[in-house]
Short mmCIF file of C-alpha atoms in Angstrom, two decimals:
data_model
loop_
_atom_site.label_atom_id
_atom_site.label_comp_id
_atom_site.label_asym_id
_atom_site.label_seq_id
_atom_site.Cartn_x
_atom_site.Cartn_y
_atom_site.Cartn_z
CA MET A 183 94.33 109.48 107.86
CA ASN A 184 91.94 108.21 105.22
CA LYS A 185 93.17 104.96 103.79
CA GLN A 186 91.77 105.61 100.33
CA HIS A 187 94.26 107.63 98.30
CA LYS A 188 92.05 107.83 95.23
CA PRO A 189 92.39 107.10 92.39
CA TYR A 190 95.21 104.72 93.42
CA ASP A 191 92.98 102.80 95.79
CA GLN A 192 90.25 102.38 93.20
CA HIS A 193 92.66 101.14 90.54
CA THR A 194 94.22 98.52 92.81
CA LYS A 195 90.75 97.27 93.71
CA VAL A 196 89.85 96.89 90.03
CA LEU A 197 93.15 95.08 89.38
CA ILE A 198 92.23 92.65 92.14
CA ASP A 199 88.79 92.16 90.61
CA ARG A 200 90.15 91.58 87.10
CA TYR A 201 93.30 89.59 87.92
CA PRO A 202 92.76 87.86 91.29
CA GLU A 203 94.88 84.81 90.38
CA ASP A 204 97.80 87.04 89.31
CA ILE A 205 97.68 89.04 92.55
CA VAL A 206 97.43 85.99 94.80
CA LYS A 207 100.08 84.01 92.94
CA PHE A 208 102.65 86.81 92.98
CA PHE A 209 102.23 88.45 96.37
CA ALA A 210 101.10 85.44 98.42
CA GLY A 211 103.07 82.76 96.56
CA ILE A 212 99.96 80.65 96.02
CA ASP A 213 99.79 78.60 92.83
CA LYS A 214 97.53 75.79 91.62
CA ALA A 215 94.87 76.53 94.20
CA GLU A 216 91.17 77.14 94.06
CA ILE A 217 90.92 80.89 94.55
CA THR A 218 87.57 82.55 95.13
CA LEU A 219 87.34 86.33 95.23
CA LEU A 220 84.94 87.30 98.02
CA ASP A 221 82.80 90.36 98.64
CA ARG A 222 85.08 93.07 100.05
CA GLU A 223 82.35 94.87 101.96
CA LEU A 224 82.47 94.22 105.72
CA ASN A 225 79.72 96.73 106.56
CA LEU A 226 82.23 99.24 107.90
CA PRO A 227 81.22 102.92 108.10
CA THR A 228 83.74 104.42 105.68
CA LYS A 229 86.13 101.76 104.39
CA SER A 230 86.15 98.57 102.38
CA VAL A 231 88.81 95.88 102.21
CA ASP A 232 90.99 95.74 99.09
CA GLY A 233 91.09 92.00 98.47
CA ILE A 234 89.53 89.01 100.23
CA PHE A 235 90.14 85.54 98.84
CA ASN A 236 89.00 82.08 99.88
CA ILE A 237 91.94 79.72 99.32
CA ASN A 238 90.86 76.10 98.76
CA ASN A 239 88.14 76.70 101.34
CA GLU A 240 90.92 76.28 103.90
CA TYR A 241 91.62 79.88 104.90
CA ILE A 242 90.87 83.50 104.06
CA LEU A 243 93.57 85.69 102.51
CA ASN A 244 93.30 89.45 103.01
CA ILE A 245 95.61 91.59 100.86
CA GLU A 246 95.72 95.36 101.39
CA PHE A 247 97.56 97.81 99.12
CA GLN A 248 98.78 100.87 100.99
CA THR A 249 99.94 103.92 99.06
CA ARG A 250 101.55 105.79 101.94
CA TYR A 251 102.27 105.29 105.63
CA ASP A 252 99.17 105.37 107.81
CA GLU A 253 99.54 105.20 111.59
CA THR A 254 96.05 103.65 111.87
CA LEU A 255 96.78 100.80 109.45
CA ASN A 256 97.92 98.19 111.96
CA PHE A 257 94.80 98.46 114.07
CA ARG A 258 92.72 98.50 110.90
CA MET A 259 94.33 95.21 109.85
CA LEU A 260 93.47 93.81 113.27
CA ARG A 261 89.87 94.91 112.77
CA TYR A 262 89.75 93.27 109.33
CA PHE A 263 91.23 90.09 110.79
CA THR A 264 88.60 89.93 113.51
CA LEU A 265 85.69 90.62 111.18
CA LEU A 266 86.88 88.10 108.58
CA ARG A 267 87.50 85.42 111.19
CA GLU A 268 84.02 85.94 112.59
CA LYS A 269 82.30 86.14 109.19
CA TYR A 270 83.85 83.07 107.53
CA ASN A 271 84.90 80.98 110.56
CA LEU A 272 88.19 80.11 108.81
CA PRO A 273 91.83 80.93 109.60
CA VAL A 274 92.84 84.35 108.24
CA ARG A 275 96.13 85.29 106.58
CA SER A 276 96.69 89.06 106.56
CA MET A 277 99.05 90.89 104.22
CA VAL A 278 99.90 94.52 103.41
CA VAL A 279 101.77 95.71 100.31
CA TYR A 280 103.26 99.18 100.81
CA PHE A 281 103.98 101.31 97.72
CA THR A 282 106.21 103.97 99.34
CA ASN A 283 108.75 103.87 102.14
CA ASN A 284 108.55 105.39 105.60
CA PRO A 285 110.74 104.67 108.64
CA ASN A 286 107.66 104.28 110.82
CA ILE A 287 106.25 101.30 108.92
CA THR A 288 105.65 98.26 111.16
CA ASN A 289 103.53 95.12 111.00
CA GLN A 290 102.73 94.54 114.67
CA VAL A 291 100.08 95.46 117.20
CA ASN A 292 101.17 94.95 120.80
CA TYR A 293 98.80 95.86 123.60
CA ASP A 294 99.22 95.26 127.31
CA PHE A 295 97.01 96.95 129.86
CA GLN A 296 96.52 95.36 133.24
CA ASN A 297 95.23 91.85 132.41
CA THR A 298 94.33 92.63 128.77
CA ARG A 299 97.07 91.58 126.34
CA LEU A 300 97.22 91.39 122.58
CA ASN A 301 99.89 90.48 120.07
CA PHE A 302 98.92 90.65 116.38
CA GLY A 303 101.08 90.69 113.27
CA PHE A 304 100.67 90.52 109.52
CA GLU A 305 102.84 89.90 106.47
CA LEU A 306 104.48 93.05 105.14
CA ILE A 307 105.68 93.46 101.55
CA LYS A 308 107.60 96.57 100.48
CA ILE A 309 107.13 96.74 96.75
CA TRP A 310 110.31 98.79 96.17
CA GLU A 311 112.30 95.82 97.53
CA ILE A 312 110.92 93.46 94.86
CA PRO A 313 113.40 92.94 91.99
CA LYS A 314 111.89 94.28 88.77
CA ASP A 315 112.83 91.06 86.97
CA LYS A 316 110.55 89.12 89.30
CA ILE A 317 107.58 90.96 87.82
CA LEU A 318 108.92 90.90 84.27
CA ASN A 319 109.53 87.14 84.42
CA SER A 320 106.20 86.36 86.04
CA ASN A 321 104.22 86.61 82.77
CA LEU A 322 101.30 87.87 84.84
CA PRO A 323 99.58 90.80 83.08
CA GLY A 324 97.94 91.99 86.27
CA LEU A 325 101.37 92.71 87.76
CA TYR A 326 102.80 94.93 85.01
CA PRO A 327 101.16 98.15 86.29
CA PHE A 328 103.10 97.71 89.55
CA LEU A 329 106.48 97.58 87.77
CA PRO A 330 107.38 101.31 88.07
CA LEU A 331 106.92 101.09 91.84
CA THR A 332 109.82 98.64 92.17
CA GLY A 333 112.36 101.39 91.49
CA LYS A 334 112.79 105.07 90.77
CA ASP A 335 113.75 104.46 87.15
CA GLU A 336 111.20 106.21 84.94
CA ASN A 337 112.15 103.90 82.07
CA LEU A 338 110.23 101.17 83.87
CA ILE A 339 107.05 102.94 82.78
CA THR A 340 107.86 102.34 79.12
CA VAL A 341 109.00 98.78 79.84
CA ALA A 342 105.67 98.04 81.49
CA ARG A 343 103.80 99.84 78.70
CA ASP A 344 105.49 97.75 76.02
CA ARG A 345 104.80 94.51 77.90
CA ILE A 346 101.12 95.40 78.22
CA ILE A 347 100.78 96.34 74.57
CA ASN A 348 102.67 93.34 73.20
CA ILE A 349 101.34 90.61 75.46
CA GLY A 350 98.43 89.94 73.12
CA LEU A 351 95.49 91.07 75.22
CA SER A 352 92.24 92.39 73.82
CA GLU A 353 92.00 96.11 73.19
CA PRO A 354 89.73 96.75 76.21
CA GLU A 355 92.12 94.85 78.51
CA THR A 356 95.08 96.77 77.10
CA LYS A 357 93.30 100.09 77.70
CA ASP A 358 92.50 99.11 81.26
CA LEU A 359 96.02 98.03 82.15
CA LEU A 360 97.53 101.17 80.57
CA SER A 361 95.14 103.30 82.59
CA CYS A 362 96.17 101.50 85.75
CA LEU A 363 99.85 101.81 84.83
CA ALA A 364 99.47 105.57 84.41
CA THR A 365 97.70 105.97 87.74
CA LEU A 366 100.06 103.82 89.81
CA SER A 367 103.10 105.44 88.20
CA GLY A 368 101.78 108.74 89.54
CA ILE A 369 102.55 107.58 93.07
CA ILE A 370 106.27 108.23 92.57
CA PHE A 371 106.55 110.05 89.20
CA ASN A 372 105.15 113.42 88.15
CA LYS A 373 102.46 113.76 85.52
CA GLY A 374 104.86 115.22 82.95
CA VAL A 375 107.04 112.11 83.01
CA ILE A 376 104.05 109.80 82.79
CA LYS A 377 102.53 111.72 79.88
CA GLN A 378 105.85 111.57 78.04
CA MET A 379 106.26 107.86 78.60
CA LEU A 380 102.66 106.87 77.88
CA THR A 381 101.81 108.04 74.39
CA TYR A 382 98.60 106.02 74.19
CA GLU A 383 96.41 108.67 75.81
CA ASN A 384 93.34 107.64 73.84
CA LEU A 385 93.60 104.14 75.31
CA VAL A 386 93.81 105.49 78.83
CA LYS A 387 90.99 107.99 78.37
CA ASP A 388 88.56 105.38 77.04
CA SER A 389 89.45 102.76 79.61
CA SER A 390 86.61 100.91 81.27
CA PHE A 391 88.69 101.27 84.45
CA VAL A 392 87.77 104.96 84.51
CA GLN A 393 84.09 104.18 83.99
CA GLY A 394 84.20 101.47 86.65
CA ILE A 395 85.85 103.79 89.14
CA ALA A 396 83.14 106.40 88.62
CA VAL A 397 80.44 103.80 89.29
CA GLU A 398 82.21 102.43 92.36
CA THR A 399 82.66 105.96 93.73
CA VAL A 400 78.92 106.62 93.49
CA GLN A 401 78.20 103.26 95.14
CA GLY A 402 80.56 104.11 97.99
CA VAL A 403 79.02 107.55 98.55
CA ILE A 404 75.50 106.10 98.74
CA ASN A 405 76.63 103.39 101.15
CA ASN A 406 78.47 105.88 103.39
CA ILE A 407 75.46 108.22 103.57
CA LEU A 408 73.12 105.38 104.55
CA GLN A 409 75.51 104.10 107.21
CA SER A 410 76.07 107.56 108.70
CA LYS A 411 72.32 108.13 109.03
CA PHE A 412 70.99 104.66 109.85
CA GLY A 413 73.95 102.62 111.13
CA ASN A 414 74.52 99.13 109.73
CA VAL A 415 73.02 98.72 106.26
CA PRO A 416 71.25 95.38 105.58
CA ASP A 417 73.02 93.04 103.16
CA ASP A 418 70.13 93.12 100.68
CA ILE A 419 70.39 96.92 100.44
CA ILE A 420 74.19 96.76 99.97
CA LYS A 421 73.72 94.26 97.14
CA LYS A 422 71.22 96.58 95.44
CA ILE A 423 73.67 99.48 95.71
CA GLN A 424 76.42 97.34 94.17
CA LYS A 425 74.20 96.69 91.15
CA ILE A 426 74.19 100.39 90.22
CA GLU A 427 75.86 100.70 86.82
CA ASP A 428 74.30 103.67 85.06
CA LEU A 429 75.36 107.15 86.14
#
C-alpha cells in the first residue's frame, strides 16, 4: 500500500515545515530544546520521510503521520531508523501518529530465523485517543488542524476554524491553516460537512499550501522518474530539483 494518501500526506509535511516546534513539543513532549528540521529525503525510490528533527544535536527524532493502516509501515519505520542512524550517527527516536483506527495496528517488528534475530519498536500515538482539550489548551497554532481527528464530533471543525481565525495570525498563515484544516477533516468527515463548517472558501482556495503542494508534487515526480531510470540520484541533483518553484 502506498504510504502517501495525498493530499493528506502533503499537508502534514507542510505543517511540519511551517510549525516544527509545535509538532515536536506536542507529540514528542520536547520543550525548550534546540530543534533543527532536517532534509526529509533519504534517497529512497518512491517515499520520503514526514519529519526529521535534530534535537539538541543529541539524537534524531523521526515523526511519521499515517492516515490509515498500512501493513508495510512497521518495516518502513525500521528502514527509516537504519538509514537515519547511518546518515547522522546519532541515536534515533521513532514515532508514528495514526489518524484512523484499525485493530491490526502494532508498533513492533519481531524477526527470528535461524540465527538472525531482530526486535524493533517505535512510539505509537493514536490521535483519536488525545483529549481535544489538550490541543485547545496548547496554544500551538500548528496543532489546530488536527483537532477534528480527536473525535467524531463535526463541531470540532468550527472550533478549530474559530481558533485559527481569532489567534491573530497573518492572513497568509490563516489561509494556510484553514486549508490544512479542511483537508485533514476530510479524513473522517464528508465534503458536505466540511464545506458547511468552513465558510471561508476563498481563504482555502488561495492558500499557499495548495501552491506549495503542487510544487512538491512536481518535485517528487521528477525525483521518482530519475531514480527509476538511473538508481540513486546524487545529492546535488536532488537539491536542484528541490529548488523548483515555478510551474
